[in-house]
Amino acid sequence: MTAVILPAFSARRRAFCGIRRAFVVALLSCIALVAMIVGDPSTARAADDTIGISGQPANAEGNTDGRTRFSYSADPGQQITDHYLVKNVGTLTKSFTVLATDAFNDDAGAFALLETSAEPKDVGSWVHFEGGANKVQFDLAPGESRLVPFTVDVPAQAGPGDHPGGIVASVFTPGEQVNLDRRLGTRLYLRVSGDIQAAITIASIDSQYVGDWWNPFDGAVRVLYTVKNTGNVALASNVSLGVRTWFSAPASAKQGDGAPELLPGFTRTFETEVPGVASWGYLNPWVTINPFVEGDDAAKALPAPQISRDTVLIAPPWPIVVLAGLVVLYVLFSKGRRLADEKRAAVWIAHTEQEARRKIEAERAATEPAKGGRATDEPEKDAVGAGAAPAGTEP
């Protein structure tokens, strides 16, 4: 007996054999890859390699002392000595660079430090490391630490007030396309004695009403205000704001928030939305700022004056305005129609009176000629009678 293999069955069998061979090849490849990873521990470790930096203020013995920042008060010309403890908390031996730089407020208003390559002009240039250098470099193995002493040499002509900066530990890693600079910064505040001024001003304030026009009782006021540090001391702030309306009645609940530290000479713009404000037509958004010196150094704490500012916002209740407009239009239309009716009535009355007078005059003109003819005939009759002699009388 001869077996006959149909073409369709043969094609399905070849396809199945191909899928089975592909599956076997893929399985063998996975087994080989796992064997390579297990057989070469360095490949597994490479995935776990990290670069870690730790830097903290420390004492001369190399122990951390609980400080979170460097904070000094000094006179012009004075020198300050301190220590910075740097540790490699990663898994690779790396070259560390420790330097000092200046601080500023970035576009978001946050405390920021100049880039590693940027040249400091203020307190960052007053810091010197071993041998008077402006930076120091060294290698640290994983888990290894190093105590870095430094001095702050305050110039004799240094201006009074706060000079903010930072001590930075940097690990630079070159790449094929992008170089990576990992940095850890610790804030440094140096207050130079002299005429200390703590002052913040609200440079500008603006507002906008937001909400559905058809619902005048559930809107919000967006307040935009710019704060400027016009003194020479870094100040954080507690901010309270709200909205008033007619006769200083509150139109919203008072809100409060904290504003980050603002360095001397810098500005920051804030945008806050006050919810639950009805459109009363006249609104009076207001902002009050209570500045204070941030930090745990009680010797640097000093009072700063409170500052307030407000603005006027016109927020018409559109449904009420539209309804009032329709009522006014109806009243005006009714009044105009009444005046028009009165004018037409006056014209009609005048016309009626004129017609009545005309008819009277016409009737009078029709009757007067008849009366005039009879009066003329009577004298003629008298004259005739007077001229005729009675019968039998001589003339």
JSON list of C-alpha atoms in Angstrom, two decimals, residues 103-208:
[
{"chain": "A", "resi": 103, "resn": "ALA", "atom": "CA", "xyz": [25.47, 80.97, 45.63]},
{"chain": "A", "resi": 104, "resn": "PHE", "atom": "CA", "xyz": [22.52, 82.52, 43.81]},
{"chain": "A", "resi": 105, "resn": "ASN", "atom": "CA", "xyz": [18.77, 82.09, 43.40]},
{"chain": "A", "resi": 106, "resn": "ASP", "atom": "CA", "xyz": [17.89, 80.30, 40.17]},
{"chain": "A", "resi": 107, "resn": "ASP", "atom": "CA", "xyz": [14.88, 81.03, 37.95]},
{"chain": "A", "resi": 108, "resn": "ALA", "atom": "CA", "xyz": [12.63, 79.03, 40.27]},
{"chain": "A", "resi": 109, "resn": "GLY", "atom": "CA", "xyz": [13.92, 80.97, 43.28]},
{"chain": "A", "resi": 110, "resn": "ALA", "atom": "CA", "xyz": [15.78, 78.01, 44.77]},
{"chain": "A", "resi": 111, "resn": "PHE", "atom": "CA", "xyz": [19.22, 78.19, 46.38]},
{"chain": "A", "resi": 112, "resn": "ALA", "atom": "CA", "xyz": [21.83, 77.20, 43.78]},
{"chain": "A", "resi": 113, "resn": "LEU", "atom": "CA", "xyz": [25.61, 77.13, 43.37]},
{"chain": "A", "resi": 114, "resn": "LEU", "atom": "CA", "xyz": [27.70, 78.13, 40.39]},
{"chain": "A", "resi": 115, "resn": "GLU", "atom": "CA", "xyz": [28.90, 75.43, 38.04]},
{"chain": "A", "resi": 116, "resn": "THR", "atom": "CA", "xyz": [32.19, 73.74, 38.84]},
{"chain": "A", "resi": 117, "resn": "SER", "atom": "CA", "xyz": [33.96, 75.50, 35.99]},
{"chain": "A", "resi": 118, "resn": "ALA", "atom": "CA", "xyz": [32.60, 78.96, 36.87]},
{"chain": "A", "resi": 119, "resn": "GLU", "atom": "CA", "xyz": [34.90, 81.41, 38.65]},
{"chain": "A", "resi": 120, "resn": "PRO", "atom": "CA", "xyz": [33.52, 82.69, 41.99]},
{"chain": "A", "resi": 121, "resn": "LYS", "atom": "CA", "xyz": [33.60, 86.42, 42.67]},
{"chain": "A", "resi": 122, "resn": "ASP", "atom": "CA", "xyz": [32.41, 86.64, 46.27]},
{"chain": "A", "resi": 123, "resn": "VAL", "atom": "CA", "xyz": [32.77, 84.34, 49.27]},
{"chain": "A", "resi": 124, "resn": "GLY", "atom": "CA", "xyz": [33.75, 81.40, 47.06]},
{"chain": "A", "resi": 125, "resn": "SER", "atom": "CA", "xyz": [36.95, 83.23, 46.18]},
{"chain": "A", "resi": 126, "resn": "TRP", "atom": "CA", "xyz": [37.71, 83.84, 49.87]},
{"chain": "A", "resi": 127, "resn": "VAL", "atom": "CA", "xyz": [37.98, 80.11, 50.68]},
{"chain": "A", "resi": 128, "resn": "HIS", "atom": "CA", "xyz": [41.42, 78.47, 50.43]},
{"chain": "A", "resi": 129, "resn": "PHE", "atom": "CA", "xyz": [42.49, 74.88, 50.91]},
{"chain": "A", "resi": 130, "resn": "GLU", "atom": "CA", "xyz": [45.88, 73.32, 51.61]},
{"chain": "A", "resi": 131, "resn": "GLY", "atom": "CA", "xyz": [48.71, 75.48, 50.31]},
{"chain": "A", "resi": 132, "resn": "GLY", "atom": "CA", "xyz": [46.34, 78.37, 49.61]},
{"chain": "A", "resi": 133, "resn": "ALA", "atom": "CA", "xyz": [44.79, 76.61, 46.59]},
{"chain": "A", "resi": 134, "resn": "ASN", "atom": "CA", "xyz": [41.20, 77.34, 45.55]},
{"chain": "A", "resi": 135, "resn": "LYS", "atom": "CA", "xyz": [40.51, 73.61, 45.11]},
{"chain": "A", "resi": 136, "resn": "VAL", "atom": "CA", "xyz": [41.93, 70.25, 46.15]},
{"chain": "A", "resi": 137, "resn": "GLN", "atom": "CA", "xyz": [41.86, 66.87, 44.33]},
{"chain": "A", "resi": 138, "resn": "PHE", "atom": "CA", "xyz": [42.37, 63.34, 45.66]},
{"chain": "A", "resi": 139, "resn": "ASP", "atom": "CA", "xyz": [41.31, 59.73, 45.06]},
{"chain": "A", "resi": 140, "resn": "LEU", "atom": "CA", "xyz": [39.07, 57.81, 47.41]},
{"chain": "A", "resi": 141, "resn": "ALA", "atom": "CA", "xyz": [38.43, 54.09, 47.41]},
{"chain": "A", "resi": 142, "resn": "PRO", "atom": "CA", "xyz": [34.93, 52.80, 48.20]},
{"chain": "A", "resi": 143, "resn": "GLY", "atom": "CA", "xyz": [34.16, 53.53, 51.86]},
{"chain": "A", "resi": 144, "resn": "GLU", "atom": "CA", "xyz": [37.24, 55.74, 52.28]},
{"chain": "A", "resi": 145, "resn": "SER", "atom": "CA", "xyz": [36.95, 59.29, 53.66]},
{"chain": "A", "resi": 146, "resn": "ARG", "atom": "CA", "xyz": [39.19, 62.33, 53.95]},
{"chain": "A", "resi": 147, "resn": "LEU", "atom": "CA", "xyz": [39.11, 65.38, 56.17]},
{"chain": "A", "resi": 148, "resn": "VAL", "atom": "CA", "xyz": [39.65, 68.57, 54.16]},
{"chain": "A", "resi": 149, "resn": "PRO", "atom": "CA", "xyz": [40.71, 71.65, 56.17]},
{"chain": "A", "resi": 150, "resn": "PHE", "atom": "CA", "xyz": [40.10, 75.10, 54.72]},
{"chain": "A", "resi": 151, "resn": "THR", "atom": "CA", "xyz": [40.25, 78.75, 55.67]},
{"chain": "A", "resi": 152, "resn": "VAL", "atom": "CA", "xyz": [37.98, 81.68, 54.88]},
{"chain": "A", "resi": 153, "resn": "ASP", "atom": "CA", "xyz": [39.99, 84.88, 54.48]},
{"chain": "A", "resi": 154, "resn": "VAL", "atom": "CA", "xyz": [37.57, 87.80, 54.73]},
{"chain": "A", "resi": 155, "resn": "PRO", "atom": "CA", "xyz": [38.85, 90.78, 52.72]},
{"chain": "A", "resi": 156, "resn": "ALA", "atom": "CA", "xyz": [39.33, 94.04, 54.57]},
{"chain": "A", "resi": 157, "resn": "GLN", "atom": "CA", "xyz": [36.98, 95.75, 52.12]},
{"chain": "A", "resi": 158, "resn": "ALA", "atom": "CA", "xyz": [34.24, 93.12, 52.36]},
{"chain": "A", "resi": 159, "resn": "GLY", "atom": "CA", "xyz": [30.79, 94.67, 52.48]},
{"chain": "A", "resi": 160, "resn": "PRO", "atom": "CA", "xyz": [28.49, 94.13, 55.47]},
{"chain": "A", "resi": 161, "resn": "GLY", "atom": "CA", "xyz": [25.77, 91.51, 55.43]},
{"chain": "A", "resi": 162, "resn": "ASP", "atom": "CA", "xyz": [25.45, 87.91, 54.26]},
{"chain": "A", "resi": 163, "resn": "HIS", "atom": "CA", "xyz": [27.76, 86.45, 51.62]},
{"chain": "A", "resi": 164, "resn": "PRO", "atom": "CA", "xyz": [26.26, 83.07, 50.61]},
{"chain": "A", "resi": 165, "resn": "GLY", "atom": "CA", "xyz": [28.19, 80.30, 48.93]},
{"chain": "A", "resi": 166, "resn": "GLY", "atom": "CA", "xyz": [28.98, 76.62, 49.31]},
{"chain": "A", "resi": 167, "resn": "ILE", "atom": "CA", "xyz": [31.64, 73.94, 49.66]},
{"chain": "A", "resi": 168, "resn": "VAL", "atom": "CA", "xyz": [31.31, 71.42, 46.83]},
{"chain": "A", "resi": 169, "resn": "ALA", "atom": "CA", "xyz": [32.57, 67.84, 46.44]},
{"chain": "A", "resi": 170, "resn": "SER", "atom": "CA", "xyz": [32.60, 66.85, 42.77]},
{"chain": "A", "resi": 171, "resn": "VAL", "atom": "CA", "xyz": [33.24, 63.65, 40.84]},
{"chain": "A", "resi": 172, "resn": "PHE", "atom": "CA", "xyz": [33.76, 64.21, 37.12]},
{"chain": "A", "resi": 173, "resn": "THR", "atom": "CA", "xyz": [33.11, 61.32, 34.75]},
{"chain": "A", "resi": 174, "resn": "PRO", "atom": "CA", "xyz": [33.97, 61.85, 31.06]},
{"chain": "A", "resi": 175, "resn": "GLY", "atom": "CA", "xyz": [31.71, 60.18, 28.51]},
{"chain": "A", "resi": 176, "resn": "GLU", "atom": "CA", "xyz": [31.72, 59.51, 24.81]},
{"chain": "A", "resi": 177, "resn": "GLN", "atom": "CA", "xyz": [29.06, 62.16, 24.12]},
{"chain": "A", "resi": 178, "resn": "VAL", "atom": "CA", "xyz": [28.21, 63.77, 27.47]},
{"chain": "A", "resi": 179, "resn": "ASN", "atom": "CA", "xyz": [30.45, 64.48, 30.45]},
{"chain": "A", "resi": 180, "resn": "LEU", "atom": "CA", "xyz": [28.83, 63.88, 33.82]},
{"chain": "A", "resi": 181, "resn": "ASP", "atom": "CA", "xyz": [29.65, 66.03, 36.86]},
{"chain": "A", "resi": 182, "resn": "ARG", "atom": "CA", "xyz": [28.17, 64.62, 40.07]},
{"chain": "A", "resi": 183, "resn": "ARG", "atom": "CA", "xyz": [28.24, 67.21, 42.86]},
{"chain": "A", "resi": 184, "resn": "LEU", "atom": "CA", "xyz": [27.29, 67.49, 46.48]},
{"chain": "A", "resi": 185, "resn": "GLY", "atom": "CA", "xyz": [27.18, 70.99, 47.96]},
{"chain": "A", "resi": 186, "resn": "THR", "atom": "CA", "xyz": [27.01, 72.21, 51.54]},
{"chain": "A", "resi": 187, "resn": "ARG", "atom": "CA", "xyz": [25.78, 75.76, 52.08]},
{"chain": "A", "resi": 188, "resn": "LEU", "atom": "CA", "xyz": [28.12, 78.39, 53.46]},
{"chain": "A", "resi": 189, "resn": "TYR", "atom": "CA", "xyz": [26.90, 81.67, 54.96]},
{"chain": "A", "resi": 190, "resn": "LEU", "atom": "CA", "xyz": [29.35, 84.33, 56.04]},
{"chain": "A", "resi": 191, "resn": "ARG", "atom": "CA", "xyz": [27.94, 87.45, 57.68]},
{"chain": "A", "resi": 192, "resn": "VAL", "atom": "CA", "xyz": [30.32, 90.38, 57.70]},
{"chain": "A", "resi": 193, "resn": "SER", "atom": "CA", "xyz": [29.77, 92.90, 60.48]},
{"chain": "A", "resi": 194, "resn": "GLY", "atom": "CA", "xyz": [28.67, 96.45, 59.74]},
{"chain": "A", "resi": 195, "resn": "ASP", "atom": "CA", "xyz": [25.42, 98.04, 58.68]},
{"chain": "A", "resi": 196, "resn": "ILE", "atom": "CA", "xyz": [23.12, 94.99, 58.67]},
{"chain": "A", "resi": 197, "resn": "GLN", "atom": "CA", "xyz": [19.80, 95.54, 56.88]},
{"chain": "A", "resi": 198, "resn": "ALA", "atom": "CA", "xyz": [17.06, 92.94, 56.77]},
{"chain": "A", "resi": 199, "resn": "ALA", "atom": "CA", "xyz": [14.38, 94.03, 54.31]},
{"chain": "A", "resi": 200, "resn": "ILE", "atom": "CA", "xyz": [12.11, 92.46, 51.72]},
{"chain": "A", "resi": 201, "resn": "THR", "atom": "CA", "xyz": [9.75, 94.35, 49.42]},
{"chain": "A", "resi": 202, "resn": "ILE", "atom": "CA", "xyz": [6.88, 93.31, 47.17]},
{"chain": "A", "resi": 203, "resn": "ALA", "atom": "CA", "xyz": [8.07, 94.81, 43.89]},
{"chain": "A", "resi": 204, "resn": "SER", "atom": "CA", "xyz": [4.80, 94.20, 42.04]},
{"chain": "A", "resi": 205, "resn": "ILE", "atom": "CA", "xyz": [1.43, 92.51, 42.42]},
{"chain": "A", "resi": 206, "resn": "ASP", "atom": "CA", "xyz": [-1.19, 91.55, 39.86]},
{"chain": "A", "resi": 207, "resn": "SER", "atom": "CA", "xyz": [-4.31, 89.41, 39.90]},
{"chain": "A", "resi": 208, "resn": "GLN", "atom": "CA", "xyz": [-6.76, 87.65, 37.61]}
]
